[in-house]
Amino acid sequence: MQMQSYVAGEWQDNGKVIGQAHCALDGSVMAELIGHDLNGGEILDYARNHGGPALRALTYLQRADLLKQIAAVLSENKERYAELSAKNNGATAMDTFLDVEGGIGTMKYYASLGKRLGERRWMTEGELEQLTKDENFRAVHVLTPIRGVAVHINAFNFPAWGMLGKLSVSLLSGVPTVVKPAAATLPVAWAMAQDIVAAGILPKGAFSFLAGGGRDLTNYLTSEDALAFTGSADTAGMLAAHPRIISQSVRFNAEADSINSSVMGPDLSPESDGFKSFIHEVSKEMTIKSGQKCTAVRRIFVPAAHLEAAQAALIAKLSKNVLGNPADEGVTYGPLVSASQKQAAVDGVAALSSETEVVFEGAMGGDADGFYFTQKLLLCREPLKAKTVHETEVFGPVATLMPYESEEQLFELVRRGGGSLVSSVFTNDDSFMVEALQQLGSTHGRLLFVDDSISRGHSGHGNVMPMCIHGGPGRAGGGQELGGLRGLNFYHARTAVQTNLTRATALQQG
Amino acid sequence: MQMQSYVAGEWQDNGKVIGQAHCALDGSVMAELIGHDLNGGEILDYARNHGGPALRALTYLQRADLLKQIAAVLSENKERYAELSAKNNGATAMDTFLDVEGGIGTMKYYASLGKRLGERRWMTEGELEQLTKDENFRAVHVLTPIRGVAVHINAFNFPAWGMLGKLSVSLLSGVPTVVKPAAATLPVAWAMAQDIVAAGILPKGAFSFLAGGGRDLTNYLTSEDALAFTGSADTAGMLAAHPRIISQSVRFNAEADSINSSVMGPDLSPESDGFKSFIHEVSKEMTIKSGQKCTAVRRIFVPAAHLEAAQAALIAKLSKNVLGNPADEGVTYGPLVSASQKQAAVDGVAALSSETEVVFEGAMGGDADGFYFTQKLLLCREPLKAKTVHETEVFGPVATLMPYESEEQLFELVRRGGGSLVSSVFTNDDSFMVEALQQLGSTHGRLLFVDDSISRGHSGHGNVMPMCIHGGPGRAGGGQELGGLRGLNFYHARTAVQTNLTRATALQQG
């Protein structure tokens, strides 16, 4: 299989192989990335000059309809994506569902939001404000689409959801988009791009797709462009400090490392229903997508008095998991996506070894040439003295169990993550929940508080729901995406429009 | 007069003179800046450990009351500030009013907003969202104060308003604040800081004030801190790229250069009332605060057919202005604030000389040792071929008149500012107004559309109203401040809280 870039309105092919994607199950090469001869400026200019005017001429309702059509096309081809995902990502059926159906579902959600925005080309925010004694003079805050390009640099772990979630928001906003997926997991994204282009739904220039390359895009960004990045903190930092990003005040959103946590509340005992929910959720989060979720639980906090019980319960649960080729019966989790990711996981566990001990390790499985890595439960007995465990994201089926002695100590420990995407707190104590929100809100993009009444009905520690913002402060990159219409703000400029009452009212009505 | 820093809960004085402030009217030294021996980390830690917990323990209502008390104390001492402003800034009574009363008024406005927020310690945003089939499981987006420090680096042109506007928002948010005003115009800010501290209104650590120094503060910022900067694009870029800002994802807001514009709409003729409003506003904006406003008109666009009429009308208006010591009768505008600002204005006009001609220059006035700089109207006959005139902010009573041939050309020319704080567009044509909004929204933080019905009632091209956002994309720094409660978002973390319906409802009710 050869995978090309779709840029400047054409599938490009200069005949040069610039990279490979592998089968995670056996390490074999499953596809080649093919180069092209355009530079970043040419790619952006085409999108800016063709895609921009065409998308801005449409209303939100019309753009929502484009999303709906794309989602329909992708739904028809789900099986092909699942096949690619099973090989390239070593995914289970559930892993693929989260990625592919999760992505299509997010696109459908934004299609429905766009439909509600209706036949308009701008949004307004808040009420009309009176600024002077003249009641006829008013201000209204108006959001208009930026006139540049959205550049999306996506992570390897969600080739479908990562692309479709970001793309839904930028296209609905009316901003042409250049997608650069991760090379290691390009196949699913590439197959989707092929189907999107072949369907001929989008105006020329609205959608561009890079199969590798594109490192020079940043050099050509302007103040009207927006760069959304998901990946490592190192790359995020390099992009944020790029002279072009700085000099042009380019909009930049980053989602980077996150040492998420799950907390067994001080009110729970090992006999409580809440404890069972907690153990169930944590063990599930450790192996879904083999732990390759930016939202996965990395740190597990339990009251010191219940450390042994929690450890035993977790080990009992994890022992039921089986590593191997998800196509084989009885297998519950698959390999990591690449040799380098496997090595990074090995290195990560080694880095934690000075502060933790391995209290459980799953059995090996799968082809020796695949990128298999067994689940590991680590224990850190003195988390207050630890540093690495709060700062190291092992991107695999690995988490560290830690005891806390008091609420104050718990909050301090959780905050040592330095800013995270999510923490889930299991508690039936309403006042503890309010205290935890006030103590942990500023370091978390999302807090899931599970009590017994929603233990079966909640959406999960790791699932990103498009109605809620996704992103986290500090180490997690400082960005925010999705969150319903909030997500569109990144691709819109907010302008205070000061004018007469009639005009202001008309603007608000669209 | 000696001006010290108030940090770590004390007025500091190590006896070392580290700078001077001058009288703009005659160039004499009017005050000395005195050093201290604390480093940035010590200053921030004190604020973080003492001011933070104290402010977060209060409700918005209680913090609003602190603002109200501060505003009252400052109101009592207005005359002292006016005296300092007249000398140090060479300000007219109107200039001082904009700065001092503008700042106190902004603080009163935020006190009233905070009163409406009431007895709560967090805000919520939007509606409750249902995420799964379980109607009892909901999400609510909650804004809690960041647990760090607000660092404000202010510009020289608004020593009072710049400090009080930013301070109102961070204190109301519950975030302790370190203010670093510009050294050249420290006296007014310092006098206010003295009165704020002496009044004993704020808890210890809530307010710190730097009389010079503080360059190392950035090295100690964390992901829970927020840095708000107003000043040059060069410094903004240096701060944005600072390794600490990048590695910690420190919240950063910049307001930098802005080549604002004012537009005579294509529907106006030199005989129209709209033309008179336009000429009145532009000429006023050129000399208020001697043109030292970040929002001042720098580029004046008129239909090519009316270029001569506009030039004549502007010159007629400007001819009535008189430069000198504002204390002298008949003087309408004063000097620039410092020798270096005067030199920068001279250099700026020189830089524009290859693209412009000086069509009007005011008469000289004032003491030869003062920092006087005469008003200048420049003309650029071929603005489409020009570059410097769209990129150079001469921070004085200087603006450039330019003709446009078509609406399309006008929008292109205005956008060449590369992102501005404000453009004012004078037009009675509603459809042109809507087109201008769609064409110019993405490059402007504010658009003032003046038609005949509000020609006497609007709030002015250059006035920053606290109900409206202040800031601009691209060259203007990419930040936004004020805008009512929107301003508080910079000092709050937004968290998607997922929990049961009862808890979510309680959070929303505060």
Short mmCIF file of C-alpha atoms in Angstrom, two decimals, chain B residues 141-465:
data_model
loop_
_atom_site.label_atom_id
_atom_site.label_comp_id
_atom_site.label_asym_id
_atom_site.label_seq_id
_atom_site.Cartn_x
_atom_site.Cartn_y
_atom_site.Cartn_z
CA HIS B 141 -18.12 23.78 33.05
CA VAL B 142 -16.74 25.42 36.18
CA LEU B 143 -14.28 28.32 36.41
CA THR B 144 -12.09 28.29 39.53
CA PRO B 145 -9.32 30.81 40.29
CA ILE B 146 -5.77 29.80 39.41
CA ARG B 147 -3.69 29.14 42.52
CA GLY B 148 -0.69 31.17 41.48
CA VAL B 149 0.19 34.82 40.99
CA ALA B 150 -0.85 37.42 38.43
CA VAL B 151 2.15 39.36 37.14
CA HIS B 152 1.27 42.61 35.39
CA ILE B 153 3.88 44.37 33.30
CA ASN B 154 2.34 47.69 32.37
CA ALA B 155 3.00 50.29 29.70
CA PHE B 156 4.19 53.83 30.37
CA ASN B 157 1.29 55.63 28.72
CA PHE B 158 -1.46 54.81 31.24
CA PRO B 159 0.22 54.52 34.66
CA ALA B 160 -3.12 54.61 36.50
CA TRP B 161 -5.62 53.01 34.14
CA GLY B 162 -3.13 50.35 33.06
CA MET B 163 -2.53 49.31 36.65
CA LEU B 164 -6.08 49.60 37.97
CA GLY B 165 -7.79 47.91 35.02
CA LYS B 166 -5.62 44.81 35.15
CA LEU B 167 -5.59 44.78 38.95
CA SER B 168 -9.38 44.94 39.22
CA VAL B 169 -9.75 41.80 37.16
CA SER B 170 -7.08 39.70 38.86
CA LEU B 171 -8.10 40.68 42.40
CA LEU B 172 -11.78 40.07 41.71
CA SER B 173 -10.73 36.67 40.38
CA GLY B 174 -9.03 35.91 43.69
CA VAL B 175 -5.48 35.97 42.38
CA PRO B 176 -2.69 37.84 44.22
CA THR B 177 -1.00 40.32 41.95
CA VAL B 178 2.50 41.66 41.39
CA VAL B 179 2.39 44.95 39.48
CA LYS B 180 5.41 46.16 37.56
CA PRO B 181 4.65 49.61 36.09
CA ALA B 182 6.91 51.31 33.56
CA ALA B 183 9.75 53.20 35.22
CA ALA B 184 9.35 56.39 33.17
CA THR B 185 5.86 57.07 34.49
CA LEU B 186 6.11 55.44 37.88
CA PRO B 187 5.09 58.44 40.04
CA VAL B 188 1.31 58.22 39.60
CA ALA B 189 1.27 54.42 39.95
CA TRP B 190 3.56 54.63 42.96
CA ALA B 191 1.41 57.25 44.69
CA MET B 192 -1.63 55.03 44.15
CA ALA B 193 0.23 51.98 45.46
CA GLN B 194 1.18 53.93 48.58
CA ASP B 195 -2.44 54.85 49.19
CA ILE B 196 -3.65 51.29 48.51
CA VAL B 197 -1.13 49.85 50.97
CA ALA B 198 -1.68 52.54 53.60
CA ALA B 199 -5.42 51.97 53.54
CA GLY B 200 -4.85 48.39 54.71
CA ILE B 201 -7.78 47.13 52.68
CA LEU B 202 -6.16 44.12 51.05
CA PRO B 203 -4.92 40.98 52.79
CA LYS B 204 -1.13 40.62 53.03
CA GLY B 205 0.41 39.36 49.82
CA ALA B 206 -2.60 40.23 47.66
CA PHE B 207 -0.85 43.24 46.16
CA SER B 208 2.83 43.76 45.41
CA PHE B 209 4.34 46.71 43.59
CA LEU B 210 7.70 46.89 41.86
CA ALA B 211 9.47 50.23 41.50
CA GLY B 212 11.87 49.00 38.81
CA GLY B 213 13.67 45.66 38.74
CA GLY B 214 11.77 42.41 38.61
CA ARG B 215 13.37 41.23 35.39
CA ASP B 216 13.90 37.79 36.92
CA LEU B 217 10.24 37.24 37.82
CA THR B 218 9.70 35.25 34.64
CA ASN B 219 12.27 32.67 35.70
CA TYR B 220 10.06 31.67 38.63
CA LEU B 221 6.64 31.49 36.99
CA THR B 222 4.66 28.25 37.14
CA SER B 223 1.71 26.83 35.24
CA GLU B 224 -0.61 28.31 37.86
CA ASP B 225 0.61 31.87 37.27
CA ALA B 226 -0.54 34.38 34.67
CA LEU B 227 1.53 37.06 32.97
CA ALA B 228 -0.21 40.04 31.43
CA PHE B 229 2.03 42.32 29.42
CA THR B 230 1.39 45.65 27.71
CA GLY B 231 4.23 47.19 25.74
CA SER B 232 6.36 46.70 22.67
CA ALA B 233 6.07 43.76 20.29
CA ASP B 234 9.78 43.03 20.81
CA THR B 235 9.42 42.56 24.55
CA ALA B 236 6.16 40.65 24.10
CA GLY B 237 7.97 38.25 21.77
CA MET B 238 10.85 37.78 24.19
CA LEU B 239 8.44 36.97 27.01
CA ALA B 240 6.31 34.64 24.88
CA ALA B 241 9.40 32.65 23.88
CA HIS B 242 10.88 32.57 27.40
CA PRO B 243 11.81 28.94 28.22
CA ARG B 244 9.93 29.11 31.51
CA ILE B 245 6.75 30.43 29.88
CA ILE B 246 6.96 27.66 27.30
CA SER B 247 7.89 24.76 29.58
CA GLN B 248 5.24 25.60 32.17
CA SER B 249 2.53 26.65 29.68
CA VAL B 250 2.27 29.88 31.69
CA ARG B 251 -0.84 31.87 30.81
CA PHE B 252 0.37 34.85 28.82
CA ASN B 253 -1.57 37.82 27.50
CA ALA B 254 0.12 40.47 25.38
CA GLU B 255 -1.01 43.80 24.08
CA ALA B 256 1.63 45.20 21.74
CA ASP B 257 1.89 47.51 18.73
CA SER B 258 -1.21 48.44 16.80
CA ILE B 259 -1.48 50.44 13.60
CA ASN B 260 -5.13 51.34 14.12
CA SER B 261 -7.21 52.95 11.43
CA SER B 262 -10.19 55.16 10.91
CA VAL B 263 -12.25 54.90 7.75
CA MET B 264 -14.44 57.43 5.99
CA GLY B 265 -17.09 55.14 4.45
CA PRO B 266 -17.66 55.10 0.68
CA ASP B 267 -21.18 56.48 1.19
CA LEU B 268 -20.00 59.71 2.83
CA SER B 269 -19.31 62.97 0.99
CA PRO B 270 -17.46 66.01 2.31
CA GLU B 271 -20.85 67.70 2.73
CA SER B 272 -22.32 64.95 4.90
CA ASP B 273 -22.75 64.98 8.66
CA GLY B 274 -20.85 61.71 8.77
CA PHE B 275 -17.80 63.41 7.29
CA LYS B 276 -17.85 66.02 10.05
CA SER B 277 -18.07 63.29 12.70
CA PHE B 278 -15.17 61.49 11.06
CA ILE B 279 -12.92 64.55 10.87
CA HIS B 280 -13.82 65.50 14.44
CA GLU B 281 -12.98 62.05 15.83
CA VAL B 282 -9.74 61.57 13.90
CA SER B 283 -8.33 64.98 14.80
CA LYS B 284 -9.31 64.49 18.44
CA GLU B 285 -7.66 61.06 18.55
CA MET B 286 -4.42 62.44 17.15
CA THR B 287 -3.70 64.75 20.07
CA ILE B 288 -5.44 63.28 23.13
CA LYS B 289 -2.58 62.19 25.38
CA SER B 290 -0.39 63.63 22.62
CA GLY B 291 -1.10 60.51 20.59
CA GLN B 292 0.33 58.20 23.25
CA LYS B 293 -2.61 55.82 23.24
CA CYS B 294 -2.30 52.24 22.02
CA THR B 295 -5.70 52.75 20.42
CA ALA B 296 -4.92 56.08 18.70
CA VAL B 297 -5.64 56.45 14.98
CA ARG B 298 -2.45 55.89 12.97
CA ARG B 299 -3.91 55.35 9.51
CA ILE B 300 -6.73 57.40 8.04
CA PHE B 301 -8.51 55.97 4.99
CA VAL B 302 -10.72 58.12 2.79
CA PRO B 303 -12.32 57.57 -0.64
CA ALA B 304 -9.80 58.73 -3.27
CA ALA B 305 -12.32 61.23 -4.63
CA HIS B 306 -12.46 62.97 -1.25
CA LEU B 307 -8.77 62.95 -0.40
CA GLU B 308 -8.24 66.66 -0.84
CA ALA B 309 -11.37 67.59 1.07
CA ALA B 310 -10.44 65.30 3.95
CA GLN B 311 -6.89 66.64 4.04
CA ALA B 312 -8.09 70.22 4.12
CA ALA B 313 -10.67 69.54 6.81
CA LEU B 314 -8.18 67.68 9.00
CA ILE B 315 -5.58 70.42 8.66
CA ALA B 316 -8.18 73.04 9.53
CA LYS B 317 -9.05 71.14 12.71
CA LEU B 318 -5.47 70.33 13.70
CA SER B 319 -4.43 73.96 13.19
CA LYS B 320 -6.48 74.87 16.24
CA ASN B 321 -4.36 72.70 18.54
CA VAL B 322 -1.67 74.34 20.62
CA LEU B 323 1.40 72.52 21.97
CA GLY B 324 2.86 73.55 25.30
CA ASN B 325 2.67 73.18 29.06
CA PRO B 326 -0.97 72.24 29.67
CA ALA B 327 -0.95 74.51 32.71
CA ASP B 328 -0.66 77.49 30.36
CA GLU B 329 -3.85 78.98 29.00
CA GLY B 330 -4.85 77.93 25.49
CA VAL B 331 -2.58 74.91 25.37
CA THR B 332 -4.43 71.83 24.06
CA TYR B 333 -1.73 69.16 24.12
CA GLY B 334 1.48 68.52 25.98
CA PRO B 335 4.86 66.84 25.50
CA LEU B 336 5.66 63.15 25.19
CA VAL B 337 6.59 61.41 28.44
CA SER B 338 10.33 60.95 28.00
CA ALA B 339 13.39 61.80 25.97
CA SER B 340 13.50 58.28 24.55
CA GLN B 341 9.86 58.45 23.50
CA LYS B 342 10.53 61.76 21.78
CA GLN B 343 13.46 60.21 19.95
CA ALA B 344 11.35 57.19 18.99
CA ALA B 345 8.72 59.51 17.48
CA VAL B 346 11.39 61.37 15.50
CA ASP B 347 12.75 58.05 14.26
CA GLY B 348 9.27 56.79 13.40
CA VAL B 349 8.45 59.79 11.23
CA ALA B 350 11.83 59.41 9.54
CA ALA B 351 11.09 55.74 8.85
CA LEU B 352 7.82 56.74 7.18
CA SER B 353 9.43 59.44 5.05
CA SER B 354 10.12 57.12 2.11
CA GLU B 355 6.41 56.40 1.77
CA THR B 356 4.81 59.60 3.03
CA GLU B 357 5.04 63.36 2.86
CA VAL B 358 4.34 65.73 5.77
CA VAL B 359 1.28 67.78 4.75
CA PHE B 360 0.84 69.50 8.07
CA GLU B 361 3.03 70.16 11.06
CA GLY B 362 1.90 72.01 14.18
CA ALA B 363 3.79 74.88 15.77
CA MET B 364 6.42 74.10 18.39
CA GLY B 365 5.74 75.06 22.00
CA GLY B 366 6.86 74.48 25.59
CA ASP B 367 10.20 74.49 27.37
CA ALA B 368 13.17 73.56 25.16
CA ASP B 369 14.25 70.98 27.76
CA GLY B 370 10.85 69.31 27.82
CA PHE B 371 9.95 66.33 25.62
CA TYR B 372 7.80 68.26 23.15
CA PHE B 373 6.94 66.86 19.75
CA THR B 374 4.63 68.63 17.30
CA GLN B 375 1.59 67.06 15.66
CA LYS B 376 2.11 65.90 12.09
CA LEU B 377 -0.31 64.84 9.40
CA LEU B 378 1.36 62.63 6.81
CA LEU B 379 0.03 61.67 3.41
CA CYS B 380 0.69 58.40 1.63
CA ARG B 381 -0.51 58.67 -1.96
CA GLU B 382 0.03 55.03 -2.91
CA PRO B 383 -0.84 52.98 0.14
CA LEU B 384 -1.06 49.70 -1.81
CA LYS B 385 2.61 50.02 -2.67
CA ALA B 386 3.53 51.02 0.87
CA LYS B 387 4.72 48.69 3.60
CA THR B 388 6.24 50.71 6.45
CA VAL B 389 3.17 52.88 6.90
CA HIS B 390 1.08 49.79 7.69
CA GLU B 391 3.65 48.40 10.10
CA THR B 392 5.03 51.39 11.99
CA GLU B 393 3.43 52.79 15.12
CA VAL B 394 4.66 56.34 15.71
CA PHE B 395 3.68 56.78 19.35
CA GLY B 396 2.90 60.49 19.23
CA PRO B 397 0.53 63.01 17.60
CA VAL B 398 1.13 61.60 14.14
CA ALA B 399 -1.17 59.90 11.62
CA THR B 400 -1.09 59.16 7.91
CA LEU B 401 -3.87 59.97 5.48
CA MET B 402 -4.42 57.51 2.61
CA PRO B 403 -6.86 57.22 -0.30
CA TYR B 404 -8.72 54.04 -1.29
CA GLU B 405 -10.25 53.29 -4.68
CA SER B 406 -12.72 50.51 -3.87
CA GLU B 407 -14.18 48.61 -0.94
CA GLU B 408 -12.04 45.59 -1.76
CA GLN B 409 -8.91 47.74 -1.76
CA LEU B 410 -9.95 49.40 1.49
CA PHE B 411 -10.32 46.07 3.30
CA GLU B 412 -6.97 44.90 1.95
CA LEU B 413 -5.30 48.11 3.13
CA VAL B 414 -6.83 48.04 6.60
CA ARG B 415 -5.82 44.38 7.02
CA ARG B 416 -2.22 45.26 6.22
CA GLY B 417 -1.99 46.50 9.80
CA GLY B 418 -1.52 42.80 10.55
CA GLY B 419 -3.94 42.77 13.46
CA SER B 420 -5.07 45.89 15.33
CA LEU B 421 -6.81 46.92 18.51
CA VAL B 422 -9.42 49.02 16.78
CA SER B 423 -10.73 50.47 13.58
CA SER B 424 -13.50 53.05 13.45
CA VAL B 425 -15.64 53.06 10.34
CA PHE B 426 -17.90 56.02 9.63
CA THR B 427 -20.82 54.96 7.46
CA ASN B 428 -24.59 55.20 7.20
CA ASP B 429 -24.72 52.20 4.87
CA ASP B 430 -25.87 49.14 6.80
CA SER B 431 -24.84 46.59 4.21
CA PHE B 432 -21.36 48.10 3.92
CA MET B 433 -21.16 47.87 7.69
CA VAL B 434 -21.97 44.15 7.66
CA GLU B 435 -19.46 43.56 4.86
CA ALA B 436 -16.78 45.49 6.76
CA LEU B 437 -17.42 43.40 9.86
CA GLN B 438 -16.96 40.17 7.93
CA GLN B 439 -13.87 41.47 6.16
CA LEU B 440 -12.20 43.12 9.15
CA GLY B 441 -13.48 41.22 12.19
CA SER B 442 -10.68 38.65 12.17
CA THR B 443 -7.97 41.32 12.34
CA HIS B 444 -9.57 43.56 14.97
CA GLY B 445 -10.32 43.33 18.66
CA ARG B 446 -12.81 46.17 18.33
CA LEU B 447 -14.73 47.81 15.49
CA LEU B 448 -16.56 51.09 16.04
CA PHE B 449 -19.22 51.75 13.40
CA VAL B 450 -20.41 55.34 13.58
CA ASP B 451 -23.54 56.43 11.74
CA ASP B 452 -25.31 59.75 12.13
CA SER B 453 -27.63 58.43 14.85
CA ILE B 454 -24.76 57.92 17.30
CA SER B 455 -22.30 60.54 16.11
CA ARG B 456 -22.66 62.39 19.41
CA GLY B 457 -23.43 59.44 21.65
CA HIS B 458 -20.63 56.97 20.93
CA SER B 459 -17.78 56.26 23.31
CA GLY B 460 -14.97 57.28 20.96
CA HIS B 461 -12.47 55.56 18.70
CA GLY B 462 -9.75 55.37 21.33
CA ASN B 463 -11.58 54.89 24.61
CA VAL B 464 -11.34 51.44 26.12
CA MET B 465 -14.66 50.60 27.76
#
